[in-house]
Coordinates of C-alpha atoms and ligand atoms in Angstrom, one line a residue:
M1 CA -9.6 23.8 -10.7
R2 CA -6.7 25.8 -12.0
N3 CA -7.2 27.1 -15.5
T4 CA -4.2 25.1 -17.0
R5 CA -3.8 26.9 -20.0
V6 CA -3.8 30.5 -18.1
A7 CA -1.4 29.4 -15.8
S8 CA 0.8 27.9 -18.0
A9 CA 0.7 31.5 -20.1
V10 CA 1.9 33.5 -17.0
G11 CA 4.3 30.7 -16.3
L12 CA 2.9 29.1 -13.0
H13 CA 2.8 25.1 -12.3
V14 CA 0.1 23.8 -14.6
S15 CA -0.7 20.9 -12.4
I16 CA -0.6 20.0 -8.4
L17 CA -0.2 16.4 -9.5
F18 CA 3.0 17.5 -10.9
E19 CA 4.6 19.7 -8.9
P20 CA 7.1 18.2 -6.5
V21 CA 6.2 17.3 -3.0
T22 CA 8.1 17.0 0.0
L23 CA 7.1 14.6 2.7
S24 CA 7.6 15.7 6.0
T25 CA 10.4 12.9 7.5
N26 CA 12.5 14.2 10.5
N27 CA 15.4 14.9 8.6
G28 CA 14.5 18.2 6.2
G29 CA 11.9 16.0 4.2
F30 CA 12.1 13.9 1.7
T31 CA 11.1 15.1 -1.9
L32 CA 8.8 13.0 -4.6
R33 CA 8.7 14.3 -8.3
N34 CA 5.4 14.2 -8.3
R35 CA 2.0 13.2 -6.5
A36 CA 1.2 10.2 -8.8
V37 CA 1.7 6.9 -6.7
V38 CA 1.7 3.5 -7.8
A39 CA -0.7 1.6 -5.6
P40 CA 0.8 -2.1 -4.3
M41 CA -0.1 -4.9 -6.6
C42 CA 0.5 -9.0 -5.9
Q43 CA 1.8 -10.2 -9.1
Y44 CA 1.9 -13.3 -7.8
S45 CA 5.1 -14.3 -9.9
V46 CA 7.2 -16.1 -7.7
D47 CA 7.5 -19.5 -9.5
A48 CA 9.7 -21.0 -7.3
E49 CA 7.8 -20.0 -4.2
D50 CA 10.9 -19.1 -2.2
G51 CA 9.4 -15.5 -2.1
V52 CA 12.5 -14.0 -4.0
P53 CA 10.7 -11.2 -6.6
T54 CA 11.9 -12.3 -10.1
D55 CA 12.8 -10.6 -13.4
W56 CA 9.4 -9.9 -14.1
H57 CA 8.9 -7.6 -10.7
L58 CA 11.9 -5.8 -12.3
S59 CA 10.5 -4.9 -15.6
H60 CA 7.5 -4.7 -14.0
L61 CA 8.3 -1.8 -11.3
G62 CA 11.2 -0.4 -13.6
A63 CA 8.4 0.4 -16.4
L64 CA 6.4 1.9 -13.8
A65 CA 8.9 4.4 -12.7
A66 CA 10.1 4.9 -16.3
G67 CA 6.5 5.7 -17.0
G68 CA 6.8 8.7 -14.6
F69 CA 5.4 8.0 -11.3
G70 CA 7.0 9.8 -8.2
L71 CA 6.8 6.6 -6.1
V72 CA 6.3 3.1 -7.0
I73 CA 4.9 0.9 -4.3
A74 CA 6.0 -2.8 -4.8
E75 CA 3.6 -5.4 -4.0
A76 CA 2.3 -6.7 -0.3
S77 CA 5.4 -8.6 0.4
A78 CA 5.4 -11.1 3.4
V79 CA 7.3 -10.5 6.5
N80 CA 7.2 -14.3 7.4
P81 CA 6.5 -17.4 5.3
A82 CA 3.2 -17.9 6.9
G83 CA 1.9 -14.4 5.9
R84 CA 1.9 -15.2 2.4
I85 CA -1.6 -14.8 0.4
S86 CA -0.2 -17.2 -1.8
P87 CA 2.4 -19.5 -2.2
R88 CA 3.6 -17.3 -5.1
D89 CA 4.1 -14.1 -3.3
T90 CA 6.9 -12.4 -2.3
G91 CA 8.4 -11.6 0.7
L92 CA 11.1 -10.0 3.1
W93 CA 12.6 -12.5 5.7
N94 CA 15.9 -13.5 4.5
E95 CA 18.6 -12.4 2.6
D96 CA 18.2 -14.0 -0.7
Q97 CA 15.2 -12.1 -1.2
Q98 CA 16.6 -8.7 0.1
E99 CA 19.3 -8.8 -2.3
A100 CA 16.7 -9.2 -5.1
W101 CA 14.7 -6.4 -4.0
S102 CA 18.1 -4.4 -3.7
R103 CA 18.3 -4.6 -7.8
I104 CA 14.6 -4.0 -8.0
V105 CA 15.2 -0.5 -6.2
D106 CA 18.1 0.6 -7.9
L107 CA 16.4 0.3 -11.5
V108 CA 13.3 2.1 -10.2
H109 CA 15.7 4.8 -8.7
A110 CA 17.6 5.1 -12.2
N111 CA 14.7 5.2 -13.5
G112 CA 13.6 8.5 -11.6
A113 CA 10.9 7.6 -8.8
A114 CA 11.2 6.7 -4.8
A115 CA 10.9 2.9 -4.5
G116 CA 8.2 1.8 -1.7
L117 CA 7.6 -1.4 -0.7
Q118 CA 4.3 -2.9 0.9
L119 CA 4.9 -5.4 4.1
A120 CA 2.1 -7.5 4.7
H121 CA 0.7 -10.5 6.7
A122 CA -2.3 -12.2 5.2
G123 CA -3.5 -13.7 8.4
A124 CA -6.5 -16.3 7.9
K125 CA -6.4 -14.8 4.2
A126 CA -3.1 -16.7 3.7
S127 CA -2.2 -19.9 1.8
T128 CA -4.7 -19.4 -1.2
W129 CA -4.3 -19.6 -4.8
P130 CA -2.7 -16.8 -6.7
M131 CA -5.4 -14.6 -8.3
L132 CA -4.2 -15.3 -11.4
P133 CA -6.3 -17.1 -15.0
D134 CA -4.7 -20.6 -14.7
F135 CA -5.6 -21.1 -11.0
G136 CA -8.4 -22.1 -8.7
D137 CA -10.2 -20.2 -5.9
G138 CA -10.1 -20.3 -2.6
S139 CA -7.8 -22.3 -0.2
V140 CA -4.2 -24.0 -1.0
P141 CA -4.9 -27.7 0.5
L142 CA -2.3 -28.9 3.1
A143 CA -1.4 -31.6 0.4
D144 CA -0.6 -28.9 -2.4
G145 CA 1.7 -27.0 0.0
G146 CA -0.7 -25.3 1.4
W147 CA -0.5 -23.9 5.5
T148 CA -2.5 -23.7 8.5
T149 CA -3.6 -20.0 8.7
V150 CA -3.4 -17.5 11.8
S151 CA -5.8 -14.7 12.9
A152 CA -6.9 -12.7 15.9
S153 CA -9.5 -15.3 16.3
V154 CA -10.5 -18.5 14.5
T155 CA -13.2 -16.9 12.0
D156 CA -14.9 -18.7 8.9
I157 CA -15.9 -15.2 7.7
F158 CA -13.8 -15.8 4.7
G159 CA -14.7 -19.1 3.7
Y160 CA -11.2 -20.5 3.7
A161 CA -9.8 -23.3 5.4
E162 CA -9.4 -24.2 9.1
N163 CA -7.6 -21.1 11.1
R164 CA -6.3 -20.8 14.5
E165 CA -6.1 -17.9 16.9
L166 CA -2.8 -16.6 17.9
S167 CA -1.1 -16.4 21.5
A168 CA 0.2 -13.6 22.6
E169 CA 3.4 -14.8 22.4
E170 CA 3.0 -15.5 18.7
I171 CA 1.7 -11.9 18.1
D172 CA 5.4 -10.9 19.7
G173 CA 6.9 -12.7 17.4
I174 CA 4.9 -11.6 14.5
V175 CA 5.8 -7.8 15.4
Q176 CA 9.5 -8.9 15.4
D177 CA 9.0 -10.1 11.9
W178 CA 7.7 -7.0 11.1
A179 CA 11.0 -5.2 12.4
D180 CA 13.5 -7.3 10.8
A181 CA 11.5 -7.0 7.7
A182 CA 11.8 -3.0 7.8
R183 CA 15.4 -3.4 8.5
R184 CA 16.0 -5.4 5.3
A185 CA 14.0 -3.0 3.3
D186 CA 16.1 -0.2 4.4
S187 CA 19.3 -2.5 3.6
A188 CA 17.6 -3.0 0.2
G189 CA 17.7 0.7 -0.3
F190 CA 13.8 1.4 -0.3
D191 CA 13.0 4.9 0.6
M192 CA 9.5 3.8 2.0
I193 CA 7.5 1.2 3.4
Q194 CA 4.1 0.9 4.0
I195 CA 2.4 -1.3 6.8
H196 CA -0.7 -3.5 4.9
A197 CA -3.7 -3.0 7.4
A198 CA -6.1 -3.2 4.9
H199 CA -8.1 -5.4 2.9
G200 CA -8.9 -8.1 5.8
Y201 CA -5.3 -9.2 6.1
L202 CA -3.9 -9.3 9.8
L203 CA -4.0 -6.3 11.0
H204 CA -7.1 -5.5 9.5
Q205 CA -8.2 -8.8 11.2
F206 CA -7.2 -7.3 14.5
L207 CA -8.8 -4.0 14.0
S208 CA -12.0 -5.5 12.8
P209 CA -14.9 -6.6 15.8
L210 CA -16.0 -8.8 12.5
V211 CA -13.0 -11.0 12.9
N212 CA -11.8 -10.0 16.7
R213 CA -13.5 -11.8 19.1
R214 CA -10.6 -11.9 21.6
T215 CA -10.9 -11.3 25.6
D216 CA -7.1 -10.5 26.1
E217 CA -5.6 -7.2 25.6
Y218 CA -5.9 -7.5 22.1
G219 CA -9.5 -7.5 21.6
G220 CA -12.6 -5.7 22.6
S221 CA -12.0 -2.5 23.0
Y222 CA -10.8 0.0 20.6
E223 CA -7.6 0.5 22.4
N224 CA -7.2 -2.9 22.4
R225 CA -8.3 -3.7 18.8
T226 CA -5.5 -1.3 17.5
R227 CA -3.2 -2.6 20.2
L228 CA -1.2 -4.6 17.6
V229 CA -0.9 -1.9 14.7
K230 CA 0.7 0.5 17.3
E231 CA 3.0 -2.4 18.3
V232 CA 3.9 -3.1 14.6
V233 CA 4.3 0.7 14.0
A234 CA 6.6 1.1 17.2
A235 CA 8.7 -1.8 16.1
V236 CA 9.3 -0.4 12.5
R237 CA 9.8 2.9 13.4
E238 CA 12.9 1.5 16.0
V239 CA 14.6 0.5 13.2
W240 CA 13.0 2.5 10.1
P241 CA 15.5 5.6 9.2
A242 CA 14.1 8.7 10.2
E243 CA 14.9 10.3 6.8
K244 CA 12.5 7.7 5.0
V245 CA 8.7 7.6 4.8
L246 CA 7.0 5.3 6.9
G247 CA 3.3 4.6 5.4
I248 CA 0.3 2.6 6.3
R249 CA -2.9 1.3 4.4
F250 CA -6.0 1.0 6.0
S251 CA -9.2 0.0 5.0
G252 CA -11.0 2.7 6.1
T253 CA -14.2 0.9 6.5
D254 CA -15.9 -2.3 6.6
W255 CA -19.0 -0.7 5.6
V256 CA -21.2 -2.0 8.3
D257 CA -21.9 -0.3 11.9
D258 CA -20.4 -3.2 13.5
G259 CA -17.3 -3.4 11.8
W260 CA -14.2 -1.3 11.7
T261 CA -15.2 2.3 11.1
L262 CA -14.2 5.6 9.6
R263 CA -14.5 7.1 12.9
E264 CA -12.0 5.0 14.2
T265 CA -10.0 5.1 11.3
V266 CA -9.7 8.6 12.0
Q267 CA -8.9 8.4 15.6
L268 CA -5.8 5.7 14.5
S269 CA -4.8 8.0 11.9
R270 CA -4.1 10.7 14.0
E271 CA -2.4 8.6 17.0
L272 CA -0.3 7.0 14.2
R273 CA 0.7 10.4 13.0
E274 CA 1.9 11.3 16.6
M275 CA 4.5 7.8 16.3
G276 CA 5.8 8.8 13.3
V277 CA 3.8 7.5 10.3
I278 CA 3.7 9.9 7.4
T279 CA 1.6 8.7 4.4
F280 CA -2.0 7.3 4.9
D281 CA -3.7 5.4 2.0
L282 CA -7.5 4.9 2.1
S283 CA -8.5 1.8 0.7
S284 CA -11.7 -0.3 2.1
S285 CA -13.6 -3.1 2.6
G286 CA -11.9 -7.1 2.8
I287 CA -13.9 -8.4 5.4
G288 CA -17.3 -10.2 4.8
P289 CA -18.9 -9.2 1.2
Y290 CA -18.6 -6.2 -0.3
R291 CA -21.2 -3.8 0.9
G292 CA -19.7 -0.3 -0.2
P293 CA -21.1 2.1 -3.0
R294 CA -20.5 1.2 -6.4
T295 CA -16.8 0.7 -7.4
G296 CA -16.7 3.3 -10.1
P297 CA -14.8 6.7 -10.1
G298 CA -13.1 7.6 -7.2
Y299 CA -15.2 5.5 -4.9
Q300 CA -13.0 5.7 -2.1
T301 CA -12.0 9.1 -2.4
P302 CA -14.4 10.1 0.4
L303 CA -12.4 8.0 3.3
A304 CA -9.2 9.6 2.0
A305 CA -10.8 13.1 2.5
A306 CA -12.3 12.2 6.0
V307 CA -8.9 11.3 7.0
K308 CA -7.2 14.5 5.7
E309 CA -9.5 16.6 7.3
G310 CA -8.7 14.4 10.8
L311 CA -5.2 14.7 10.0
E312 CA -5.3 18.6 9.5
G313 CA -3.1 20.7 11.3
T314 CA -0.1 17.6 10.9
D315 CA 1.9 17.3 8.0
A316 CA 0.7 13.8 6.9
F317 CA 0.4 12.9 3.3
V318 CA -3.1 11.4 2.6
T319 CA -3.3 9.2 -0.9
A320 CA -7.0 8.7 -2.4
V321 CA -7.3 5.4 -4.2
G322 CA -9.9 3.4 -6.3
G323 CA -11.2 4.1 -9.5
V324 CA -8.7 6.7 -10.5
T325 CA -8.3 6.6 -14.1
T326 CA -7.4 9.6 -15.5
G327 CA -5.0 12.9 -15.2
V328 CA -8.1 15.4 -14.9
Q329 CA -9.8 13.3 -12.4
A330 CA -6.6 13.2 -10.3
E331 CA -6.1 16.8 -10.5
H332 CA -9.9 17.6 -9.5
I333 CA -9.2 15.3 -6.5
L334 CA -6.0 17.2 -5.0
A335 CA -7.4 20.6 -6.6
T336 CA -10.4 20.2 -4.4
G337 CA -8.2 19.1 -1.2
Q338 CA -9.5 15.5 -1.0
A339 CA -6.2 14.2 -0.6
D340 CA -2.5 15.3 -0.8
G341 CA -1.7 12.4 -3.7
V342 CA -3.2 9.9 -5.8
A343 CA -2.3 6.0 -6.2
I344 CA -3.3 4.1 -9.0
A345 CA -3.6 0.7 -9.6
R346 CA -5.7 -1.1 -12.3
A347 CA -4.9 1.8 -14.6
A348 CA -1.0 1.1 -14.1
L349 CA -1.2 -2.2 -15.1
V350 CA -3.0 -1.2 -18.5
N351 CA -0.6 1.5 -19.2
P352 CA 2.5 1.6 -17.2
H353 CA 3.1 5.1 -18.3
W354 CA 0.0 6.3 -17.2
A355 CA 1.7 9.3 -15.1
A356 CA 3.4 10.6 -18.3
V357 CA 0.1 10.0 -20.1
A358 CA -1.7 12.1 -17.1
A359 CA 1.3 14.7 -17.4
S360 CA 0.3 15.3 -20.9
E361 CA -3.6 15.4 -21.0
L362 CA -2.7 18.2 -17.9
E363 CA -0.9 20.0 -20.3
V364 CA 2.5 20.1 -18.3
P365 CA 5.5 21.1 -20.9
R366 CA 6.6 18.7 -22.7
M367 CA 10.2 18.8 -21.5
E368 CA 9.2 18.4 -17.8
N369 CA 6.9 15.3 -18.6
P370 CA 8.3 12.9 -15.8
R371 CA 8.7 9.9 -18.0
A372 CA 12.3 8.4 -18.9
Q373 CA 14.3 10.4 -21.4
Q374 CA 14.1 6.9 -23.8
L375 CA 10.5 7.8 -23.9
W376 CA 10.9 11.4 -24.9
R377 CA 9.8 10.8 -28.7
G378 CA 6.7 9.3 -27.7
R379 CA 3.7 10.8 -29.2
W380 CA 0.3 10.7 -28.1
Ligands
FMN1 C1 -3.5 -7.0 -9.4 C2 -3.9 -6.8 -8.5 C3 -3.1 -6.6 -7.4 C4 -3.3 -6.1 -6.3 N1 -2.3 -6.1 -4.8 C5 -2.7 -5.6 -3.8 C6 -1.4 -5.4 -3.2 O1 -0.5 -6.6 -2.9 N2 -2.0 -4.8 -1.7 C7 -2.7 -4.2 -1.6 O2 -2.9 -3.1 -0.5 N3 -3.8 -3.9 -2.3 C8 -3.4 -4.7 -3.6 N4 -4.3 -4.4 -4.6 C9 -5.3 -3.3 -4.9 C10 -4.9 -1.9 -5.3 O3 -4.0 -1.7 -4.8 C11 -5.7 -0.9 -5.3 O4 -6.1 -0.5 -4.1 C12 -7.4 -1.3 -5.7 O5 -7.1 -1.7 -7.2 C13 -8.1 -0.1 -6.3 O6 -7.5 1.0 -7.2 P1 -7.3 0.6 -8.8 O7 -8.7 1.4 -8.8 O8 -6.4 2.1 -9.2 O9 -7.1 -0.4 -9.3 C14 -4.2 -5.3 -6.3 C15 -5.3 -4.9 -7.3 C16 -5.0 -5.5 -8.1 C17 -5.5 -5.3 -9.5

């Protein structure tokens, strides 16, 4: 790692994490003020159950932007009502939702960060109780406002309520929903969208043979299991402006040999880079019991490193996520070339000003600290 004291004495950039970075869009590039990204985090805070983000989302995401992050990615937001993880999820399938998001985007921008949104469909993991202390576990019964979920194939691997297999026609409809949501995200002012293909949700359910048992053109071979993701990317790319950033989040592996593998993730990442995907975020798991390494510091960083290596020679921006909690740790990941950026989730819940603290930890000069001016006099 660079010696930050020497670097600062000779006037060099003191930190890779806090150097601005230009992502390679088709139109001269899109610049982030630094490489610290807020990972998407469901807030389960839509009391009205209509998918419209609330004042909670405004204050939460606004604070993260004020806290100095370069890119704030808002939570998994459903492309249609059946795609919500819980009835209290946000969505982007109508005008009201678009308007509410637009207000949030304006605040994130005013506080100096780029605004991203994760677009999602939960498939067979939809219609569950929100992950909040006052709610139960498992599926919401139909009588309590739940709904019948859909997937690549009928599956009981999640232990949730009965689900059903999507027809080819319904799949076409979902691809269209993704494109419509992307168009709305553009109108709302988002700079970036991240397609959620991780954590055992719908796109991952198609990728993984642990769920996908189809015998049509969406199941079986690698080519068939990846077809839906590619259709979604192609449809979104058509409507999402070339000067904005298109990203994807993968579960890099199911951590079992007969599941979705890291080798396949690397191959698909290369193919999607060709199709115009710019950012790749590497999480893992979500189908079946967790069988990976201990979820300690940087536990998924090797997945990002493998994809970054596989994408070498392209101008992709690969982020590591999972157990990144300090500025020094993040700087180490970047300085050793394992990723191009870091995505922070739980540490940002604990401290929305995580990026400002990390900048201080890395001895970024006080006047260059990315936090909002109003926070300038804060001291550690
Ligand atoms: C409250 C909470 C909500 C989350 N919601 C999402 C989500 O909407 N989409 C997603 O891809 N991951 C979600 N995650 C996973 C995080 O983005 C992240 O991948 C994970 O927490 C590991 O990163 P960390 O160690 O920095 O927390 C969520 C995590 C938490 C703690």
